Amino acid sequence: MTATPAAAAPRRGRQPPLLLATLAAIVVGAAMLPLAYLLVRAVGADEEARDAVRLEPTLRLVLDTVLLVVGVVAVALVLGTALAWLVVRTDLPGRRAWGVALTLPLVIPSYVAALVLLGALGPKGLLQQALEPLGVERLPDLYGYDGALIALTLSTYPYVFLIAAAALRSVDISLEEAARSLGRTPLRVFLTVTLPALRPALGAAALLVALYVLADFGAVSLMQYPTLTRAVYLQYESLLDRNAAAILALVLVALAGVVVALEGRMGRRGATYRSSPGAGRRARTVQLGRKRWGASAFCATCVALFLALPLGVLAWWAIEGGSFRLAWSAAFDSAAASGSAAACAAVAAIPVALLAWRHPSRPSRFLERLAYIPNAVPGIAIALGLVYFGARYGGVLYQSLALLIFAYVVRFLPQALATTRSALDLVDPRVEEASRSLGRGSARTLVSVVLPLARPGVLAGSALVFLSAMKELPATLLLRPIGFDTLATEIWTDTSVGAYSEAAPSALLLIAVSAPLVYALSARRAWELGAPG
């Protein structure tokens, strides 16, 4: 295994093949259809709709949204990176089991996370009821910023954990060994050598978290925290004219553009490459000594709060209500639609990622950055945009499963793109040159050399799309064919009327169906890629 600083990489071709550029442009153009709908609505807005979007309240919404994004991204980055380092690089007891348990919260929808947090820790929740005999009449409110921060951190830190763990297994360890030979401590090596090498991966993870928070409605709504997305939903629900909502959604898109631009400037610095997925030595296991038990307690606390607590509350509701109805048909529909979307998104992300990685230029980078924008558009806006175009130009595709799958791909393409691009950033361009020097053409080199090296990132992105599509609610409600139900719609139907005991089995089934894929992401692939011990 060899490492090559990005700055020393061979000069890549500036003229991309026409086919690659065309495919990337088609993918990004299709993903931008919902934005086109918002523009049509906003341009056609009358004075009344514009007056409904006043400057001062909108700026306040932007500030509140930015504060939540910054808070969740910061906590998720610190938490996810620390946990990934403990699981991958140390002698943490039971780290394989921790790797799976720490990833499982990924399958819990944000609205379910918020609901169970309120049900367990909120006023009149299960904890307060248990403490009543001790004279505790009321616990502090979880509503507002703090509750939204906890719920969204629960739903997003696994993105950082997975991507950081994959990057830790992929970076070349020779640089770390050289630093240790100079007498640096493990912490100093991590801060000065490992962390800079992880910057592209962590930048991609931070981007996914930020876009997730920007587009979230369920958690902020239940926690009663004002964000742009919540305002968009309220506008859609309260007004027959959706033009005001479209204007607010465009403000959200502009904010997402700023986030994407910041990641583009900061996330690609300091990249290093490796020449093969399995060659080279494994990283030396850091001996924690007495600190192993403190690290175990830290992991246990995270698992208790982010996994055991939600599962326990859901199980309690199901048992208390005597409801054990399992929606197997909805589970099958969810898996079929999400699996199709995951495969399509993985394939669609490849030309966009390859164009930006192999042929870096302002147009290619702009195209790549543009593909991230729809992930910040609220699901209801994406769904309404596809309804708008589907009803006019879709023909037989309108109200079909294909249109719903397309909505999933548009909504979650950035997850596949981020992980694929992060994997490509670790592929040394010199490997391509060596392959071509042996007489292989560009296409054969791509298939036989580049994509196998990037395969872990492609598969991880596909898995993330599957898990996210399983939880998607607004787009599913508006675009699903007649008689097509998913576990997300089953949960929403029950919780919307306060039937939490009825919703609990569907939520538990959603977790159970997604758990095997999470295991494959966090355990099997991990140890195949050379995690220690």
PDB file of N, CA and C in Angstrom, residues 52-121:
ATOM      1  N   ALA A  52     -46.408  37.449   2.202  1.00  0.00           N
ATOM      2  CA  ALA A  52     -46.469  36.430   3.249  1.00  0.00           C
ATOM      3  C   ALA A  52     -45.078  36.006   3.708  1.00  0.00           C
ATOM      4  N   VAL A  53     -44.084  36.271   2.863  1.00  0.00           N
ATOM      5  CA  VAL A  53     -42.701  35.928   3.217  1.00  0.00           C
ATOM      6  C   VAL A  53     -41.969  37.233   3.549  1.00  0.00           C
ATOM      7  N   ARG A  54     -42.125  37.692   4.783  1.00  0.00           N
ATOM      8  CA  ARG A  54     -41.528  38.948   5.201  1.00  0.00           C
ATOM      9  C   ARG A  54     -40.064  38.758   5.567  1.00  0.00           C
ATOM     10  N   LEU A  55     -39.285  39.831   5.445  1.00  0.00           N
ATOM     11  CA  LEU A  55     -37.834  39.740   5.589  1.00  0.00           C
ATOM     12  C   LEU A  55     -37.412  39.383   7.008  1.00  0.00           C
ATOM     13  N   GLU A  56     -37.933  40.090   7.991  1.00  0.00           N
ATOM     14  CA  GLU A  56     -37.463  39.879   9.366  1.00  0.00           C
ATOM     15  C   GLU A  56     -37.759  38.466   9.879  1.00  0.00           C
ATOM     16  N   PRO A  57     -39.006  37.947   9.742  1.00  0.00           N
ATOM     17  CA  PRO A  57     -39.243  36.559  10.184  1.00  0.00           C
ATOM     18  C   PRO A  57     -38.421  35.539   9.405  1.00  0.00           C
ATOM     19  N   THR A  58     -38.201  35.798   8.117  1.00  0.00           N
ATOM     20  CA  THR A  58     -37.417  34.861   7.305  1.00  0.00           C
ATOM     21  C   THR A  58     -35.964  34.822   7.761  1.00  0.00           C
ATOM     22  N   LEU A  59     -35.386  35.991   8.059  1.00  0.00           N
ATOM     23  CA  LEU A  59     -34.017  36.025   8.553  1.00  0.00           C
ATOM     24  C   LEU A  59     -33.903  35.313   9.900  1.00  0.00           C
ATOM     25  N   ARG A  60     -34.941  35.452  10.731  1.00  0.00           N
ATOM     26  CA  ARG A  60     -34.928  34.753  12.011  1.00  0.00           C
ATOM     27  C   ARG A  60     -34.974  33.236  11.801  1.00  0.00           C
ATOM     28  N   LEU A  61     -35.784  32.801  10.841  1.00  0.00           N
ATOM     29  CA  LEU A  61     -35.837  31.375  10.520  1.00  0.00           C
ATOM     30  C   LEU A  61     -34.488  30.874  10.009  1.00  0.00           C
ATOM     31  N   VAL A  62     -33.840  31.686   9.173  1.00  0.00           N
ATOM     32  CA  VAL A  62     -32.527  31.300   8.655  1.00  0.00           C
ATOM     33  C   VAL A  62     -31.531  31.157   9.801  1.00  0.00           C
ATOM     34  N   LEU A  63     -31.548  32.113  10.736  1.00  0.00           N
ATOM     35  CA  LEU A  63     -30.622  32.060  11.865  1.00  0.00           C
ATOM     36  C   LEU A  63     -30.881  30.834  12.732  1.00  0.00           C
ATOM     37  N   ASP A  64     -32.143  30.572  13.052  1.00  0.00           N
ATOM     38  CA  ASP A  64     -32.473  29.402  13.869  1.00  0.00           C
ATOM     39  C   ASP A  64     -32.062  28.109  13.165  1.00  0.00           C
ATOM     40  N   THR A  65     -32.272  28.064  11.853  1.00  0.00           N
ATOM     41  CA  THR A  65     -31.897  26.878  11.078  1.00  0.00           C
ATOM     42  C   THR A  65     -30.391  26.678  11.082  1.00  0.00           C
ATOM     43  N   VAL A  66     -29.640  27.763  10.872  1.00  0.00           N
ATOM     44  CA  VAL A  66     -28.186  27.674  10.853  1.00  0.00           C
ATOM     45  C   VAL A  66     -27.653  27.225  12.207  1.00  0.00           C
ATOM     46  N   LEU A  67     -28.213  27.751  13.291  1.00  0.00           N
ATOM     47  CA  LEU A  67     -27.776  27.349  14.628  1.00  0.00           C
ATOM     48  C   LEU A  67     -27.980  25.859  14.853  1.00  0.00           C
ATOM     49  N   LEU A  68     -29.113  25.335  14.398  1.00  0.00           N
ATOM     50  CA  LEU A  68     -29.375  23.902  14.566  1.00  0.00           C
ATOM     51  C   LEU A  68     -28.430  23.071  13.705  1.00  0.00           C
ATOM     52  N   VAL A  69     -28.207  23.496  12.470  1.00  0.00           N
ATOM     53  CA  VAL A  69     -27.298  22.770  11.578  1.00  0.00           C
ATOM     54  C   VAL A  69     -25.889  22.729  12.167  1.00  0.00           C
ATOM     55  N   VAL A  70     -25.403  23.877  12.613  1.00  0.00           N
ATOM     56  CA  VAL A  70     -24.046  23.936  13.177  1.00  0.00           C
ATOM     57  C   VAL A  70     -23.939  23.048  14.416  1.00  0.00           C
ATOM     58  N   GLY A  71     -24.953  23.109  15.284  1.00  0.00           N
ATOM     59  CA  GLY A  71     -24.920  22.305  16.495  1.00  0.00           C
ATOM     60  C   GLY A  71     -24.924  20.818  16.217  1.00  0.00           C
ATOM     61  N   VAL A  72     -25.815  20.372  15.348  1.00  0.00           N
ATOM     62  CA  VAL A  72     -25.910  18.944  15.052  1.00  0.00           C
ATOM     63  C   VAL A  72     -24.654  18.456  14.332  1.00  0.00           C
ATOM     64  N   VAL A  73     -24.161  19.226  13.371  1.00  0.00           N
ATOM     65  CA  VAL A  73     -22.956  18.823  12.640  1.00  0.00           C
ATOM     66  C   VAL A  73     -21.773  18.707  13.588  1.00  0.00           C
ATOM     67  N   ALA A  74     -21.612  19.687  14.473  1.00  0.00           N
ATOM     68  CA  ALA A  74     -20.484  19.663  15.399  1.00  0.00           C
ATOM     69  C   ALA A  74     -20.553  18.452  16.328  1.00  0.00           C
ATOM     70  N   VAL A  75     -21.718  18.216  16.929  1.00  0.00           N
ATOM     71  CA  VAL A  75     -21.852  17.089  17.865  1.00  0.00           C
ATOM     72  C   VAL A  75     -21.696  15.762  17.122  1.00  0.00           C
ATOM     73  N   ALA A  76     -22.318  15.641  15.942  1.00  0.00           N
ATOM     74  CA  ALA A  76     -22.244  14.396  15.185  1.00  0.00           C
ATOM     75  C   ALA A  76     -20.814  14.102  14.738  1.00  0.00           C
ATOM     76  N   LEU A  77     -20.068  15.140  14.325  1.00  0.00           N
ATOM     77  CA  LEU A  77     -18.683  14.935  13.894  1.00  0.00           C
ATOM     78  C   LEU A  77     -17.814  14.458  15.053  1.00  0.00           C
ATOM     79  N   VAL A  78     -17.908  15.130  16.184  1.00  0.00           N
ATOM     80  CA  VAL A  78     -17.083  14.750  17.331  1.00  0.00           C
ATOM     81  C   VAL A  78     -17.462  13.353  17.811  1.00  0.00           C
ATOM     82  N   LEU A  79     -18.759  13.123  17.964  1.00  0.00           N
ATOM     83  CA  LEU A  79     -19.233  11.838  18.467  1.00  0.00           C
ATOM     84  C   LEU A  79     -18.917  10.701  17.501  1.00  0.00           C
ATOM     85  N   GLY A  80     -19.269  10.882  16.225  1.00  0.00           N
ATOM     86  CA  GLY A  80     -19.071   9.823  15.238  1.00  0.00           C
ATOM     87  C   GLY A  80     -17.609   9.498  15.010  1.00  0.00           C
ATOM     88  N   THR A  81     -16.752  10.531  14.953  1.00  0.00           N
ATOM     89  CA  THR A  81     -15.326  10.294  14.724  1.00  0.00           C
ATOM     90  C   THR A  81     -14.675   9.618  15.923  1.00  0.00           C
ATOM     91  N   ALA A  82     -15.015  10.058  17.126  1.00  0.00           N
ATOM     92  CA  ALA A  82     -14.451   9.447  18.321  1.00  0.00           C
ATOM     93  C   ALA A  82     -14.856   7.976  18.433  1.00  0.00           C
ATOM     94  N   LEU A  83     -16.123   7.698  18.189  1.00  0.00           N
ATOM     95  CA  LEU A  83     -16.591   6.317  18.261  1.00  0.00           C
ATOM     96  C   LEU A  83     -15.944   5.457  17.175  1.00  0.00           C
ATOM     97  N   ALA A  84     -15.795   6.001  15.976  1.00  0.00           N
ATOM     98  CA  ALA A  84     -15.162   5.244  14.889  1.00  0.00           C
ATOM     99  C   ALA A  84     -13.716   4.908  15.235  1.00  0.00           C
ATOM    100  N   TRP A  85     -12.999   5.870  15.795  1.00  0.00           N
ATOM    101  CA  TRP A  85     -11.604   5.619  16.163  1.00  0.00           C
ATOM    102  C   TRP A  85     -11.509   4.545  17.242  1.00  0.00           C
ATOM    103  N   LEU A  86     -12.392   4.601  18.234  1.00  0.00           N
ATOM    104  CA  LEU A  86     -12.384   3.590  19.289  1.00  0.00           C
ATOM    105  C   LEU A  86     -12.658   2.195  18.731  1.00  0.00           C
ATOM    106  N   VAL A  87     -13.630   2.088  17.826  1.00  0.00           N
ATOM    107  CA  VAL A  87     -14.025   0.786  17.300  1.00  0.00           C
ATOM    108  C   VAL A  87     -12.986   0.228  16.333  1.00  0.00           C
ATOM    109  N   VAL A  88     -12.385   1.083  15.517  1.00  0.00           N
ATOM    110  CA  VAL A  88     -11.497   0.602  14.452  1.00  0.00           C
ATOM    111  C   VAL A  88     -10.050   0.484  14.906  1.00  0.00           C
ATOM    112  N   ARG A  89      -9.588   1.407  15.719  1.00  0.00           N
ATOM    113  CA  ARG A  89      -8.148   1.505  15.964  1.00  0.00           C
ATOM    114  C   ARG A  89      -7.692   1.088  17.360  1.00  0.00           C
ATOM    115  N   THR A  90      -8.591   0.782  18.286  1.00  0.00           N
ATOM    116  CA  THR A  90      -8.167   0.495  19.651  1.00  0.00           C
ATOM    117  C   THR A  90      -8.534  -0.936  20.044  1.00  0.00           C
ATOM    118  N   ASP A  91      -8.089  -1.316  21.237  1.00  0.00           N
ATOM    119  CA  ASP A  91      -8.420  -2.631  21.768  1.00  0.00           C
ATOM    120  C   ASP A  91      -9.685  -2.584  22.627  1.00  0.00           C
ATOM    121  N   LEU A  92     -10.622  -1.726  22.248  1.00  0.00           N
ATOM    122  CA  LEU A  92     -11.899  -1.605  22.947  1.00  0.00           C
ATOM    123  C   LEU A  92     -12.551  -2.979  23.077  1.00  0.00           C
ATOM    124  N   PRO A  93     -12.922  -3.416  24.273  1.00  0.00           N
ATOM    125  CA  PRO A  93     -13.561  -4.730  24.430  1.00  0.00           C
ATOM    126  C   PRO A  93     -14.878  -4.811  23.658  1.00  0.00           C
ATOM    127  N   GLY A  94     -15.042  -5.876  22.886  1.00  0.00           N
ATOM    128  CA  GLY A  94     -16.292  -6.093  22.158  1.00  0.00           C
ATOM    129  C   GLY A  94     -16.554  -5.092  21.055  1.00  0.00           C
ATOM    130  N   ARG A  95     -15.471  -4.636  20.383  1.00  0.00           N
ATOM    131  CA  ARG A  95     -15.658  -3.547  19.427  1.00  0.00           C
ATOM    132  C   ARG A  95     -16.491  -3.960  18.214  1.00  0.00           C
ATOM    133  N   ARG A  96     -16.513  -5.234  17.855  1.00  0.00           N
ATOM    134  CA  ARG A  96     -17.368  -5.647  16.738  1.00  0.00           C
ATOM    135  C   ARG A  96     -18.835  -5.451  17.097  1.00  0.00           C
ATOM    136  N   ALA A  97     -19.201  -5.836  18.311  1.00  0.00           N
ATOM    137  CA  ALA A  97     -20.586  -5.640  18.757  1.00  0.00           C
ATOM    138  C   ALA A  97     -20.910  -4.158  18.872  1.00  0.00           C
ATOM    139  N   TRP A  98     -19.963  -3.367  19.386  1.00  0.00           N
ATOM    140  CA  TRP A  98     -20.189  -1.924  19.455  1.00  0.00           C
ATOM    141  C   TRP A  98     -20.366  -1.331  18.059  1.00  0.00           C
ATOM    142  N   GLY A  99     -19.601  -1.829  17.090  1.00  0.00           N
ATOM    143  CA  GLY A  99     -19.718  -1.299  15.732  1.00  0.00           C
ATOM    144  C   GLY A  99     -21.109  -1.458  15.169  1.00  0.00           C
ATOM    145  N   VAL A 100     -21.741  -2.590  15.455  1.00  0.00           N
ATOM    146  CA  VAL A 100     -23.110  -2.812  14.988  1.00  0.00           C
ATOM    147  C   VAL A 100     -24.101  -1.972  15.788  1.00  0.00           C
ATOM    148  N   ALA A 101     -23.975  -2.000  17.112  1.00  0.00           N
ATOM    149  CA  ALA A 101     -24.937  -1.301  17.964  1.00  0.00           C
ATOM    150  C   ALA A 101     -24.905   0.205  17.736  1.00  0.00           C
ATOM    151  N   LEU A 102     -23.724   0.764  17.496  1.00  0.00           N
ATOM    152  CA  LEU A 102     -23.606   2.206  17.302  1.00  0.00           C
ATOM    153  C   LEU A 102     -24.130   2.652  15.946  1.00  0.00           C
ATOM    154  N   THR A 103     -24.274   1.718  15.000  1.00  0.00           N
ATOM    155  CA  THR A 103     -24.790   2.054  13.677  1.00  0.00           C
ATOM    156  C   THR A 103     -26.306   1.903  13.594  1.00  0.00           C
ATOM    157  N   LEU A 104     -26.882   1.063  14.422  1.00  0.00           N
ATOM    158  CA  LEU A 104     -28.316   0.765  14.339  1.00  0.00           C
ATOM    159  C   LEU A 104     -29.237   1.986  14.449  1.00  0.00           C
ATOM    160  N   PRO A 105     -28.895   3.044  15.213  1.00  0.00           N
ATOM    161  CA  PRO A 105     -29.789   4.212  15.234  1.00  0.00           C
ATOM    162  C   PRO A 105     -30.040   4.814  13.857  1.00  0.00           C
ATOM    163  N   LEU A 106     -29.220   4.449  12.874  1.00  0.00           N
ATOM    164  CA  LEU A 106     -29.424   4.943  11.518  1.00  0.00           C
ATOM    165  C   LEU A 106     -30.801   4.573  10.976  1.00  0.00           C
ATOM    166  N   VAL A 107     -31.389   3.493  11.448  1.00  0.00           N
ATOM    167  CA  VAL A 107     -32.675   3.034  10.913  1.00  0.00           C
ATOM    168  C   VAL A 107     -33.857   3.658  11.638  1.00  0.00           C
ATOM    169  N   ILE A 108     -33.606   4.476  12.644  1.00  0.00           N
ATOM    170  CA  ILE A 108     -34.698   5.098  13.392  1.00  0.00           C
ATOM    171  C   ILE A 108     -35.032   6.435  12.758  1.00  0.00           C
ATOM    172  N   PRO A 109     -36.234   6.613  12.204  1.00  0.00           N
ATOM    173  CA  PRO A 109     -36.600   7.907  11.605  1.00  0.00           C
ATOM    174  C   PRO A 109     -36.529   9.024  12.637  1.00  0.00           C
ATOM    175  N   SER A 110     -36.225  10.219  12.185  1.00  0.00           N
ATOM    176  CA  SER A 110     -36.078  11.341  13.114  1.00  0.00           C
ATOM    177  C   SER A 110     -37.373  11.632  13.859  1.00  0.00           C
ATOM    178  N   TYR A 111     -38.508  11.451  13.179  1.00  0.00           N
ATOM    179  CA  TYR A 111     -39.770  11.732  13.869  1.00  0.00           C
ATOM    180  C   TYR A 111     -40.056  10.683  14.938  1.00  0.00           C
ATOM    181  N   VAL A 112     -39.621   9.439  14.721  1.00  0.00           N
ATOM    182  CA  VAL A 112     -39.756   8.409  15.755  1.00  0.00           C
ATOM    183  C   VAL A 112     -38.793   8.699  16.898  1.00  0.00           C
ATOM    184  N   ALA A 113     -37.568   9.128  16.574  1.00  0.00           N
ATOM    185  CA  ALA A 113     -36.597   9.472  17.610  1.00  0.00           C
ATOM    186  C   ALA A 113     -37.131  10.579  18.501  1.00  0.00           C
ATOM    187  N   ALA A 114     -37.685  11.625  17.884  1.00  0.00           N
ATOM    188  CA  ALA A 114     -38.235  12.730  18.670  1.00  0.00           C
ATOM    189  C   ALA A 114     -39.410  12.264  19.520  1.00  0.00           C
ATOM    190  N   LEU A 115     -40.246  11.421  18.941  1.00  0.00           N
ATOM    191  CA  LEU A 115     -41.432  10.942  19.647  1.00  0.00           C
ATOM    192  C   LEU A 115     -41.048  10.128  20.883  1.00  0.00           C
ATOM    193  N   VAL A 116     -40.086   9.218  20.736  1.00  0.00           N
ATOM    194  CA  VAL A 116     -39.723   8.377  21.881  1.00  0.00           C
ATOM    195  C   VAL A 116     -38.940   9.170  22.926  1.00  0.00           C
ATOM    196  N   LEU A 117     -38.170  10.163  22.503  1.00  0.00           N
ATOM    197  CA  LEU A 117     -37.479  11.004  23.478  1.00  0.00           C
ATOM    198  C   LEU A 117     -38.471  11.773  24.331  1.00  0.00           C
ATOM    199  N   LEU A 118     -39.502  12.317  23.680  1.00  0.00           N
ATOM    200  CA  LEU A 118     -40.544  13.009  24.433  1.00  0.00           C
ATOM    201  C   LEU A 118     -41.312  12.032  25.319  1.00  0.00           C
ATOM    202  N   GLY A 119     -41.600  10.834  24.777  1.00  0.00           N
ATOM    203  CA  GLY A 119     -42.337   9.845  25.556  1.00  0.00           C
ATOM    204  C   GLY A 119     -41.559   9.325  26.741  1.00  0.00           C
ATOM    205  N   ALA A 120     -40.220   9.344  26.663  1.00  0.00           N
ATOM    206  CA  ALA A 120     -39.405   8.811  27.753  1.00  0.00           C
ATOM    207  C   ALA A 120     -38.924   9.895  28.705  1.00  0.00           C
ATOM    208  N   LEU A 121     -38.414  11.010  28.138  1.00  0.00           N
ATOM    209  CA  LEU A 121     -37.730  12.011  28.958  1.00  0.00           C
ATOM    210  C   LEU A 121     -38.475  13.322  29.081  1.00  0.00           C
TER     211      LEU A 121
END
